[in-house]
PDB file of C-alpha atoms in Angstrom:
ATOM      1  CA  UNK C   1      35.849 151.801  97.880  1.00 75.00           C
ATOM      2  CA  UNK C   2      39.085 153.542  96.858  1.00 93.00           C
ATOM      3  CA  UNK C   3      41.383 154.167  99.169  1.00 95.00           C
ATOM      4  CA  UNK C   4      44.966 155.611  98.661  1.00 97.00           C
ATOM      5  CA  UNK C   5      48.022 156.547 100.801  1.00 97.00           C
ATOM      6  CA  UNK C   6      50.095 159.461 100.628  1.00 98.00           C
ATOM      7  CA  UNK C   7      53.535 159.436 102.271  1.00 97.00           C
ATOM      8  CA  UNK C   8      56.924 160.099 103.078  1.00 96.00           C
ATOM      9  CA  UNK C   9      60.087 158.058 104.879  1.00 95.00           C
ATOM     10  CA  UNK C  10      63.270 159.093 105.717  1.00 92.00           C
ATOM     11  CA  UNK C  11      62.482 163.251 105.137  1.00 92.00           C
ATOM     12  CA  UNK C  12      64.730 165.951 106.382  1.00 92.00           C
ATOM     13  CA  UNK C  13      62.215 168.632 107.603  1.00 90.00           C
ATOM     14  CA  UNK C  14      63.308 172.159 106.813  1.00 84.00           C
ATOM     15  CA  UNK C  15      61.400 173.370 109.792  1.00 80.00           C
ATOM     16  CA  UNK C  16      58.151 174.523 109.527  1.00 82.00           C
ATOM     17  CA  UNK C  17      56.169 173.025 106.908  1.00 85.00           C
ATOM     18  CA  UNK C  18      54.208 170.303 105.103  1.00 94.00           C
ATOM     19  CA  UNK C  19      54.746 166.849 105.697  1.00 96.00           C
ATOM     20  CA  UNK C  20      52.021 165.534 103.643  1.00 98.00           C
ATOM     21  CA  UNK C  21      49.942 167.877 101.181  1.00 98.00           C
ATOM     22  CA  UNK C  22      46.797 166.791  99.073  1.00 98.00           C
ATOM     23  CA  UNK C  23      44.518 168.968  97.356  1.00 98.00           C
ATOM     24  CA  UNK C  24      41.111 168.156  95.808  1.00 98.00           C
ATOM     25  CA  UNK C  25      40.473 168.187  92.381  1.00 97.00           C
ATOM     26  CA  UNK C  26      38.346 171.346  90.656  1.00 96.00           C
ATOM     27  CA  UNK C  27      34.887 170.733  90.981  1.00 94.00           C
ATOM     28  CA  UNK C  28      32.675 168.355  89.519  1.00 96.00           C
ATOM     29  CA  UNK C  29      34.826 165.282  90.342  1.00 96.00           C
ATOM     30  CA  UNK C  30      35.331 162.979  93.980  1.00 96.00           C
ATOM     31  CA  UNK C  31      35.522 164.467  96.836  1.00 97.00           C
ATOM     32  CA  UNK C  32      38.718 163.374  99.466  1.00 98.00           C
ATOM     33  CA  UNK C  33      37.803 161.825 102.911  1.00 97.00           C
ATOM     34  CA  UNK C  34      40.939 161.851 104.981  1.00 97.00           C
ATOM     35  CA  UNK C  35      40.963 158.486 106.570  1.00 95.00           C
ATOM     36  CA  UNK C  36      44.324 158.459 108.879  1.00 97.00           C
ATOM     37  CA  UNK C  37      46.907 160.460 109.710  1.00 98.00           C
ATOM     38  CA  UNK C  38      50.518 159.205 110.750  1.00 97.00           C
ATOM     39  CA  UNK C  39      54.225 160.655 111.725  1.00 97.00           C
ATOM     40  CA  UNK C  40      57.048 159.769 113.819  1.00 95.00           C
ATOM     41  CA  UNK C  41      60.813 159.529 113.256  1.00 94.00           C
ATOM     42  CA  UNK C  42      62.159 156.181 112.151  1.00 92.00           C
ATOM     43  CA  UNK C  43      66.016 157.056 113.318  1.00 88.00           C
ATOM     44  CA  UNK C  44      66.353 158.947 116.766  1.00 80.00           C
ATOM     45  CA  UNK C  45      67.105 158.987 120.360  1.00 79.00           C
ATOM     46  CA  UNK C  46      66.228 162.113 121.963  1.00 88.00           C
ATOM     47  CA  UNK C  47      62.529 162.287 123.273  1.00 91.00           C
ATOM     48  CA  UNK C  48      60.983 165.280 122.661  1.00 93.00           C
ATOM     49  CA  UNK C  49      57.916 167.289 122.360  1.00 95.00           C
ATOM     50  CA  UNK C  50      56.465 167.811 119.032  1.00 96.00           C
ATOM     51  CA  UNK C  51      52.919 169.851 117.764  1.00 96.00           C
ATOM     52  CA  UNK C  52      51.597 168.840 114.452  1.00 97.00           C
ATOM     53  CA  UNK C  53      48.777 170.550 112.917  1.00 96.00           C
ATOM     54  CA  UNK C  54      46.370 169.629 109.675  1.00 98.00           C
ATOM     55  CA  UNK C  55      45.185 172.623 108.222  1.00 96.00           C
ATOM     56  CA  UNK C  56      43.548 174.025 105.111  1.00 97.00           C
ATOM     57  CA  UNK C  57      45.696 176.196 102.896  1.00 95.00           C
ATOM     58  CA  UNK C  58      44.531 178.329 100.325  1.00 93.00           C
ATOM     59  CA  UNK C  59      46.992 179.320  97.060  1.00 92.00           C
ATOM     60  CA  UNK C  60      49.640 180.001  97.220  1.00 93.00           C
ATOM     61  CA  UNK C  61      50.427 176.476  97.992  1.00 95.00           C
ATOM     62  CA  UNK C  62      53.867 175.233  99.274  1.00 95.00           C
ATOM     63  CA  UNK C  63      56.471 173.576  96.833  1.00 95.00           C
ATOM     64  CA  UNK C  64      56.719 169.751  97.286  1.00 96.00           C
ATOM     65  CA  UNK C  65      58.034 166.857  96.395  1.00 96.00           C
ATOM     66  CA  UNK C  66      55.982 165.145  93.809  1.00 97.00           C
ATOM     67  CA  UNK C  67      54.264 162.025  95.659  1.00 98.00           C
ATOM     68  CA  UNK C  68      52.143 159.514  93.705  1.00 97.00           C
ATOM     69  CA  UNK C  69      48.966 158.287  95.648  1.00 97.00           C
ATOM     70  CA  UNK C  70      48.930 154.353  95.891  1.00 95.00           C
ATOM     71  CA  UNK C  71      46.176 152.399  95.973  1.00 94.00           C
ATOM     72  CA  UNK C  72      45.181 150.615  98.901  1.00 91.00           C
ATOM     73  CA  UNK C  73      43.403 147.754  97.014  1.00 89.00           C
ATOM     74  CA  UNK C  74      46.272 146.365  95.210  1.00 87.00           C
ATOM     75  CA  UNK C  75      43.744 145.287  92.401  1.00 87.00           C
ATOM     76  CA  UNK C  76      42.291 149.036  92.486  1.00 86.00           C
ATOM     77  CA  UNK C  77      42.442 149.180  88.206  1.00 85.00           C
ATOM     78  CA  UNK C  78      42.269 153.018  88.170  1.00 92.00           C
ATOM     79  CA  UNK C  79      44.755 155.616  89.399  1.00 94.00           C
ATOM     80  CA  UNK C  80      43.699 158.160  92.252  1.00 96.00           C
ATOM     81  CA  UNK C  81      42.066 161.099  90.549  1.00 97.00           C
ATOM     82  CA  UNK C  82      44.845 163.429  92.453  1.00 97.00           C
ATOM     83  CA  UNK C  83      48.371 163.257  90.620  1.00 98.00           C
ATOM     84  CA  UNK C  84      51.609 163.664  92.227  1.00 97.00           C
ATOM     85  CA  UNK C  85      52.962 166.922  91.586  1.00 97.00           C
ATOM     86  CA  UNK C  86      55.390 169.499  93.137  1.00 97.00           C
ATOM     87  CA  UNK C  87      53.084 172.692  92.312  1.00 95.00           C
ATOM     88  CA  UNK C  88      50.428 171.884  95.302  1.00 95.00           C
ATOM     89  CA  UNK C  89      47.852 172.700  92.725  1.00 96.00           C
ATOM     90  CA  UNK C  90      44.175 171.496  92.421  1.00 97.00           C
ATOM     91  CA  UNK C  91      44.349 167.791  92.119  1.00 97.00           C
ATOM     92  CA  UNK C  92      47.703 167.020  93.357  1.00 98.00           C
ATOM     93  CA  UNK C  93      49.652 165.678  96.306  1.00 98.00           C
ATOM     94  CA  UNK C  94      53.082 165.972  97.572  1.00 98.00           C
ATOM     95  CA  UNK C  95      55.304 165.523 101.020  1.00 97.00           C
ATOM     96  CA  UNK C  96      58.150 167.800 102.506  1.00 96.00           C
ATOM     97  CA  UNK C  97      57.556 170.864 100.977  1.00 95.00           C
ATOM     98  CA  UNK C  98      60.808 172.997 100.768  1.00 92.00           C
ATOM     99  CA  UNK C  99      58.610 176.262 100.929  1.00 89.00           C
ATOM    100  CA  UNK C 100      55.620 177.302 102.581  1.00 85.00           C
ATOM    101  CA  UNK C 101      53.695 179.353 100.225  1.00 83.00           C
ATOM    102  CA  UNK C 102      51.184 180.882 101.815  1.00 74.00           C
ATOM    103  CA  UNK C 103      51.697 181.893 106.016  1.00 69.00           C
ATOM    104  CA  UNK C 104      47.808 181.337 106.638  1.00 77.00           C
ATOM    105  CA  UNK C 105      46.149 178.238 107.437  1.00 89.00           C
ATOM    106  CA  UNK C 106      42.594 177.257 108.790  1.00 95.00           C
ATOM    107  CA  UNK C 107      43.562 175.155 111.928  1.00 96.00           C
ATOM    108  CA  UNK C 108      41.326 172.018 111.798  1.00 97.00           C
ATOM    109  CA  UNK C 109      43.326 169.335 114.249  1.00 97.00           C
ATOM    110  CA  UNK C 110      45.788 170.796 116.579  1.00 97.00           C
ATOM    111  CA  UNK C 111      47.838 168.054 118.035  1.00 97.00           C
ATOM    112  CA  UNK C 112      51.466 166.905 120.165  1.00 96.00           C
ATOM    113  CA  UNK C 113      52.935 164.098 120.512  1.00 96.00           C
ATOM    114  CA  UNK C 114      56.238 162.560 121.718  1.00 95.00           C
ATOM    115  CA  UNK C 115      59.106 161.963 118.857  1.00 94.00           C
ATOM    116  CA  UNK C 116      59.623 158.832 120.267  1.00 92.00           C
ATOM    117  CA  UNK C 117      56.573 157.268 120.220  1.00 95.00           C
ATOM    118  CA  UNK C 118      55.080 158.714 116.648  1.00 96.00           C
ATOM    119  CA  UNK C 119      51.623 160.400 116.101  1.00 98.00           C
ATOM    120  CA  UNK C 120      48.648 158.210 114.622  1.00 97.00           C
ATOM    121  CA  UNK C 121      45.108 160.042 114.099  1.00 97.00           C
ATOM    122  CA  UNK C 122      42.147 157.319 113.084  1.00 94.00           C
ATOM    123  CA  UNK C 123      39.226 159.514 113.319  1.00 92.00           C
ATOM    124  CA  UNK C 124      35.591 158.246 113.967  1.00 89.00           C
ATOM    125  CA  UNK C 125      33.380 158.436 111.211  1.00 88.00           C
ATOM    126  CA  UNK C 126      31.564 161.496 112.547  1.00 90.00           C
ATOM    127  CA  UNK C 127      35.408 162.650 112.438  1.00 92.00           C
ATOM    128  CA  UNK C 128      36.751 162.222 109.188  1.00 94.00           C
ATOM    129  CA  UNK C 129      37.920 165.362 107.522  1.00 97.00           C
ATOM    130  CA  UNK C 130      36.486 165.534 103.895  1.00 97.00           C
ATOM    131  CA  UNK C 131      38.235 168.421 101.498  1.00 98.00           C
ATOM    132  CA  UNK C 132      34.708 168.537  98.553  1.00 97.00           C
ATOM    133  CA  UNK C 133      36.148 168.952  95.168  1.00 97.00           C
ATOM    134  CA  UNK C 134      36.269 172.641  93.928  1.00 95.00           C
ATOM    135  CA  UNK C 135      37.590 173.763  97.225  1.00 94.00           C
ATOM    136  CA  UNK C 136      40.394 175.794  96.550  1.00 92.00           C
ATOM    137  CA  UNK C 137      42.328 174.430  99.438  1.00 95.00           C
ATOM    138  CA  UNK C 138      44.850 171.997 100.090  1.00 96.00           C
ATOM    139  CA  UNK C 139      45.220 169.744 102.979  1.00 98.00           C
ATOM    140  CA  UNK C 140      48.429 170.092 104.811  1.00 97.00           C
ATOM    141  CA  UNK C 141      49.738 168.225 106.980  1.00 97.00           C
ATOM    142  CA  UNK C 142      52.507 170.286 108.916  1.00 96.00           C
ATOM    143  CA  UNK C 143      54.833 170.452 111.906  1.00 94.00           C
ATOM    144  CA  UNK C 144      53.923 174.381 113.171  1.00 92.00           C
ATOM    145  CA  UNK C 145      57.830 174.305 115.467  1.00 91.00           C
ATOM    146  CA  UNK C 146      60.612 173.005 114.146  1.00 91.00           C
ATOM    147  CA  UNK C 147      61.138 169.338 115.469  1.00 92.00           C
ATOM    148  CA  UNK C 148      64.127 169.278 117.541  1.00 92.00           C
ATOM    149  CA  UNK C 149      66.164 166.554 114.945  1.00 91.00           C
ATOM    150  CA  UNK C 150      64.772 167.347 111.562  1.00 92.00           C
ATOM    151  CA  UNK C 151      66.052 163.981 110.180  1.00 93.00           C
ATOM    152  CA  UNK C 152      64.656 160.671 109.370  1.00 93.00           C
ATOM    153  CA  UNK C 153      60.634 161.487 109.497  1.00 95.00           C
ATOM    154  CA  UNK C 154      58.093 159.449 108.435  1.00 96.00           C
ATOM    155  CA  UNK C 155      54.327 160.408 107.649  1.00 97.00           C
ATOM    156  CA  UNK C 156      51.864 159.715 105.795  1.00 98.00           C
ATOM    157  CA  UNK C 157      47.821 160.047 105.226  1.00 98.00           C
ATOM    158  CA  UNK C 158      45.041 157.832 103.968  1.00 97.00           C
ATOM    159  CA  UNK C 159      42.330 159.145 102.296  1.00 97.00           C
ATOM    160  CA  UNK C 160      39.267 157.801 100.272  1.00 96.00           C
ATOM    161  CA  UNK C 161      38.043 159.104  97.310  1.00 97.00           C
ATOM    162  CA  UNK C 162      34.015 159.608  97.899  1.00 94.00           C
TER     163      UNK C 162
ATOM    164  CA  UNK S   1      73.501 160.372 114.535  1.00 46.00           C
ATOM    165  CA  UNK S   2      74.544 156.506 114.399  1.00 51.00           C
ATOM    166  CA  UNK S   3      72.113 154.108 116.915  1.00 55.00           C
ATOM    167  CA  UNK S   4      74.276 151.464 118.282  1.00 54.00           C
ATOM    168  CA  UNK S   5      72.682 148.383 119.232  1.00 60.00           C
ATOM    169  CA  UNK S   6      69.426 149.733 118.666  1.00 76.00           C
ATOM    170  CA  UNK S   7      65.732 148.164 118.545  1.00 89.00           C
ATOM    171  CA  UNK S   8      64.651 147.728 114.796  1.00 92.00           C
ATOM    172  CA  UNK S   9      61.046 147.266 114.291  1.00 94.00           C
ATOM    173  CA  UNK S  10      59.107 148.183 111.473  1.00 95.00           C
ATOM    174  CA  UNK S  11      55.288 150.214 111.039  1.00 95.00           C
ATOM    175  CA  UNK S  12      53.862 151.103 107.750  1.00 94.00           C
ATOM    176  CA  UNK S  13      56.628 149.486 105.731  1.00 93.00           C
ATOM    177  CA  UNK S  14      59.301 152.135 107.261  1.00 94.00           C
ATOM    178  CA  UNK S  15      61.857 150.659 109.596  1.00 94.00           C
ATOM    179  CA  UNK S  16      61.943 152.510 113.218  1.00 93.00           C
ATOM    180  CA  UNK S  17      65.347 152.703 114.928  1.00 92.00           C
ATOM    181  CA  UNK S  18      65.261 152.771 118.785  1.00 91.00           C
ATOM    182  CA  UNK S  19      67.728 152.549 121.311  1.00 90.00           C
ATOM    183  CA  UNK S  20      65.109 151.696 124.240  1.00 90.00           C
ATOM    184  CA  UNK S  21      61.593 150.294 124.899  1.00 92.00           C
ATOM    185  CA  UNK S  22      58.494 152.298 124.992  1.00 94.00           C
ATOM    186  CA  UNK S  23      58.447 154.326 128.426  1.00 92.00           C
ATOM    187  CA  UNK S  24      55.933 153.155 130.419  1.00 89.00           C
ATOM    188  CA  UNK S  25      52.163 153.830 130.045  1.00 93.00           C
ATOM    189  CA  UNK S  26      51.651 154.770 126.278  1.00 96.00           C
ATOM    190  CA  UNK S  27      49.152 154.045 124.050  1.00 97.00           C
ATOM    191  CA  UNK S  28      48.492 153.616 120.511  1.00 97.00           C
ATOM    192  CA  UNK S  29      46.188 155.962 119.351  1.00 96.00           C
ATOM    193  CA  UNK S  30      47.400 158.355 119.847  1.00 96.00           C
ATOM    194  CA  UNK S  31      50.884 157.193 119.780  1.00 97.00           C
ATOM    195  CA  UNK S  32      51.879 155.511 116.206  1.00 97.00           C
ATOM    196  CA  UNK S  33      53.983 152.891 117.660  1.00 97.00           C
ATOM    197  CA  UNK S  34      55.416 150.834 120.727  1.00 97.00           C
ATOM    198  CA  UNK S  35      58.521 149.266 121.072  1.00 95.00           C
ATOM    199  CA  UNK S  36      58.635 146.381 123.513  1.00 94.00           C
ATOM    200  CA  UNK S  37      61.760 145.109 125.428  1.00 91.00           C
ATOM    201  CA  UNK S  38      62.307 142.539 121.895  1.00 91.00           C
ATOM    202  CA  UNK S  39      62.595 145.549 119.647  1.00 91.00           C
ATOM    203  CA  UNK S  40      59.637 144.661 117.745  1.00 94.00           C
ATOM    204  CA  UNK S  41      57.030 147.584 116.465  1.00 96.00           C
ATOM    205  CA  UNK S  42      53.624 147.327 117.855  1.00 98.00           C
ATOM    206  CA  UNK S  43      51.070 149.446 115.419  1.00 98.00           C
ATOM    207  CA  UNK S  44      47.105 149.528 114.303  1.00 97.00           C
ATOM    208  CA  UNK S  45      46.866 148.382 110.919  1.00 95.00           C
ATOM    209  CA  UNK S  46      44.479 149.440 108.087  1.00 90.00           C
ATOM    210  CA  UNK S  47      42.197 146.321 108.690  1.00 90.00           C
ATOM    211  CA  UNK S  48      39.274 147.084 110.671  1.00 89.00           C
ATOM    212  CA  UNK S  49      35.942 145.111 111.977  1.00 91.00           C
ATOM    213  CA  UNK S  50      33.035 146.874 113.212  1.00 85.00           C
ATOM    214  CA  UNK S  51      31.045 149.754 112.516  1.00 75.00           C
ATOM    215  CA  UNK S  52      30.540 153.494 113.350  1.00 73.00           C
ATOM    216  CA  UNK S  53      32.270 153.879 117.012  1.00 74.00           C
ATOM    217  CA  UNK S  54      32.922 150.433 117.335  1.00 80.00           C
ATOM    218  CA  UNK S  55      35.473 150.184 114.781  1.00 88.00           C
ATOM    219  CA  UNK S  56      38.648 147.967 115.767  1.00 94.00           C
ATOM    220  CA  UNK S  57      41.870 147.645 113.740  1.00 95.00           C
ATOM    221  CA  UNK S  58      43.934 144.659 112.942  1.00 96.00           C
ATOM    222  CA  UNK S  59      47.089 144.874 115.500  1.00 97.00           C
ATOM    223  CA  UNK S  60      50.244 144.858 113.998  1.00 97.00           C
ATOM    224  CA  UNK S  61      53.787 143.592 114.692  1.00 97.00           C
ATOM    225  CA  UNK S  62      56.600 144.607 112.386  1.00 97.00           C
ATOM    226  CA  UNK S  63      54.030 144.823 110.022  1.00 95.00           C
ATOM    227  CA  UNK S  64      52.865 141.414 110.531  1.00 96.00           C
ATOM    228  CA  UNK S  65      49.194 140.708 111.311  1.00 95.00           C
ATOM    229  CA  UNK S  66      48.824 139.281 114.544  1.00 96.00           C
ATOM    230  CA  UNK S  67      44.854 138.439 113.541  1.00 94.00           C
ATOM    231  CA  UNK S  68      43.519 140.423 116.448  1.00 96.00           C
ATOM    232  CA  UNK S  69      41.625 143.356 116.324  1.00 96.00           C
ATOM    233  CA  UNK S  70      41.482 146.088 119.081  1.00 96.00           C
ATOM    234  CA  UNK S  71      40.375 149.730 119.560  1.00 95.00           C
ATOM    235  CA  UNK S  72      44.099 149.843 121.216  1.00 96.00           C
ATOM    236  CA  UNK S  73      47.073 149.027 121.997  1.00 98.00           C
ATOM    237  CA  UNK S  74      48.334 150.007 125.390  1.00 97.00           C
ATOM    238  CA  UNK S  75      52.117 149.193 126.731  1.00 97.00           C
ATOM    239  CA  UNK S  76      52.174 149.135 130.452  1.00 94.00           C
ATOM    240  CA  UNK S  77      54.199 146.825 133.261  1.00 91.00           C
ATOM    241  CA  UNK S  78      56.356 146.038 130.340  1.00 92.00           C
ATOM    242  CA  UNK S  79      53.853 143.965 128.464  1.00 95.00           C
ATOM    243  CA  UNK S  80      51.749 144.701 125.121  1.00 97.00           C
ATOM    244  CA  UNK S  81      47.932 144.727 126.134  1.00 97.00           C
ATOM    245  CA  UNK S  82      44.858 145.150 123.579  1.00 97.00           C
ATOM    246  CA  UNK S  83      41.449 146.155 124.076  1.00 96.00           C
ATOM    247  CA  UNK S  84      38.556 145.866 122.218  1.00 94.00           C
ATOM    248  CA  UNK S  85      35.074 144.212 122.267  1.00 91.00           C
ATOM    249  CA  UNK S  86      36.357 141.255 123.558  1.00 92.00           C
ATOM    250  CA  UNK S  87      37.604 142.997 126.605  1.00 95.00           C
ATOM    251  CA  UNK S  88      41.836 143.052 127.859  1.00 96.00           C
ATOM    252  CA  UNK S  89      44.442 140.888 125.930  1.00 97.00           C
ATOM    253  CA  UNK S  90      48.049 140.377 126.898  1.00 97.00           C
ATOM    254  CA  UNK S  91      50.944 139.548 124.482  1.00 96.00           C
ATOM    255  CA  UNK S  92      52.525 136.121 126.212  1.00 95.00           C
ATOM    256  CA  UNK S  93      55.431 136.411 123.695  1.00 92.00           C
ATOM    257  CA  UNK S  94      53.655 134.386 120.795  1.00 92.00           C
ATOM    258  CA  UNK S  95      49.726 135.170 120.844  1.00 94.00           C
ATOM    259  CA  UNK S  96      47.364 137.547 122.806  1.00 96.00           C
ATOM    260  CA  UNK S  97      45.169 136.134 125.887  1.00 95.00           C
TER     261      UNK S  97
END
């Protein structure tokens, strides 16, 4: 099995964006099984309300920061087949995207949580969100409102290559 | 925003800052983490046992393995509680019973 992570600690959110963005590689090649889903804020003291979203975006995808998958299996001897890369492109992952690219997304998990107390998704195995390779569409990871204190996020996904 | 004599615990290798315990009642899914009244970070780890439905994940504590595995973590009357297959645990301060 090959499992990776893909995350981000101690973000500044612009507003509405992508916390965590990972798009399947052109087709024929693995597809990605989404595995987990995390966020929360690691410095705050204000409860409030948050949504979060996953959706699938088609191009044009948002501008990231370049974030390198890492294996779960520490003695995992190959790198994921997705890249870290700030283009959102085909292949690639990234976290806290400074823009949005495109403004439509296919809602697949609408969700809220308190700040406070963090958001964790572990979906069943009937669950599990699986992107095929060739898509043409990124998983994104995104807070739909502006969280009230855009500092000090964390977030993160785990997916498996299948 | 400075936290002064705040809770430090820790989930997924990122430290969380906190000035109070968990409110009462949550639960982890789908809450990522509880604080106790110790400051320490109660999270499900990426250990699991079981199969299809049935899956349970290794329970976490500052990132720590506590070697129990539960379908969740629930923080209520001020005490960490699991549940899983082998029905209601409570955290007595140094193991689950």
């Amino acid at each position: 099995m090959r499992e990776f992570t893909v995350a981000v600690a101690g973000a500044s959110l612009l507003g509405t964006q992508a916390m965590v963005f990972v798009n399947p590689k052109a087709a024929p090649n693995a597809n990605i099984e989404f595995l987990r889903f995390w966020a929360g804020q690691s410095q705050n003291a204000t409860s409030a309300q948050q949504r979060i979203e996953i959706d699938a975006q088609t191009t044009p995808f948002p501008t990231l920061t370049a974030a390198t998958p890492a294996a779960l299996k520490r003695a995992e001897a190959s790198a994921s087949i997705i890249i870290g890369s700030t283009s959102g492109a085909a292949g690639t992952a990234g976290v806290n995207s400074s823009t949005d690219g495109t403004t439509s997304y296919t809602n697949i998990w609408q969700d809220a949580f308190n700040v406070l107390n963090g958001w964790l998704l572990v979906p069943t195995p009937a669950e599990t969100i699986v992107f095929p390779a060739g898509l043409a569409q990124g998983m994104n990871m995104r807070t739909p409102i502006a969280p009230a204190t855009t500092t000090n996020w964390a977030a993160g996904v785990v997916y498996r290559e299948v | 925003m400075e936290l002064k004599d705040s809770f430090v615990g820790r989930v997924y290798g990122v430290n969380y800052f906190r000035t109070h315990k968990t409110e009462a009642y949550v639960e982890i899914p789908p809450a990522l983490l509880i604080t106790d009244e110790r400051g320490d970070a109660w999270s499900l780890g990426s250990e699991f046992v079981g199969t299809g439905y049935n899956l349970e994940f290794n329970v976490v504590r500052n990132d720590v393995s506590t070697d129990e595995f539960a379908k969740k973590i629930v923080y209520r009357g001020g005490k960490v509680r699991i549940y899983g297959q082998a029905g209601w645990r409570v955290w007595n301060g140094r193991t689950f019973i």
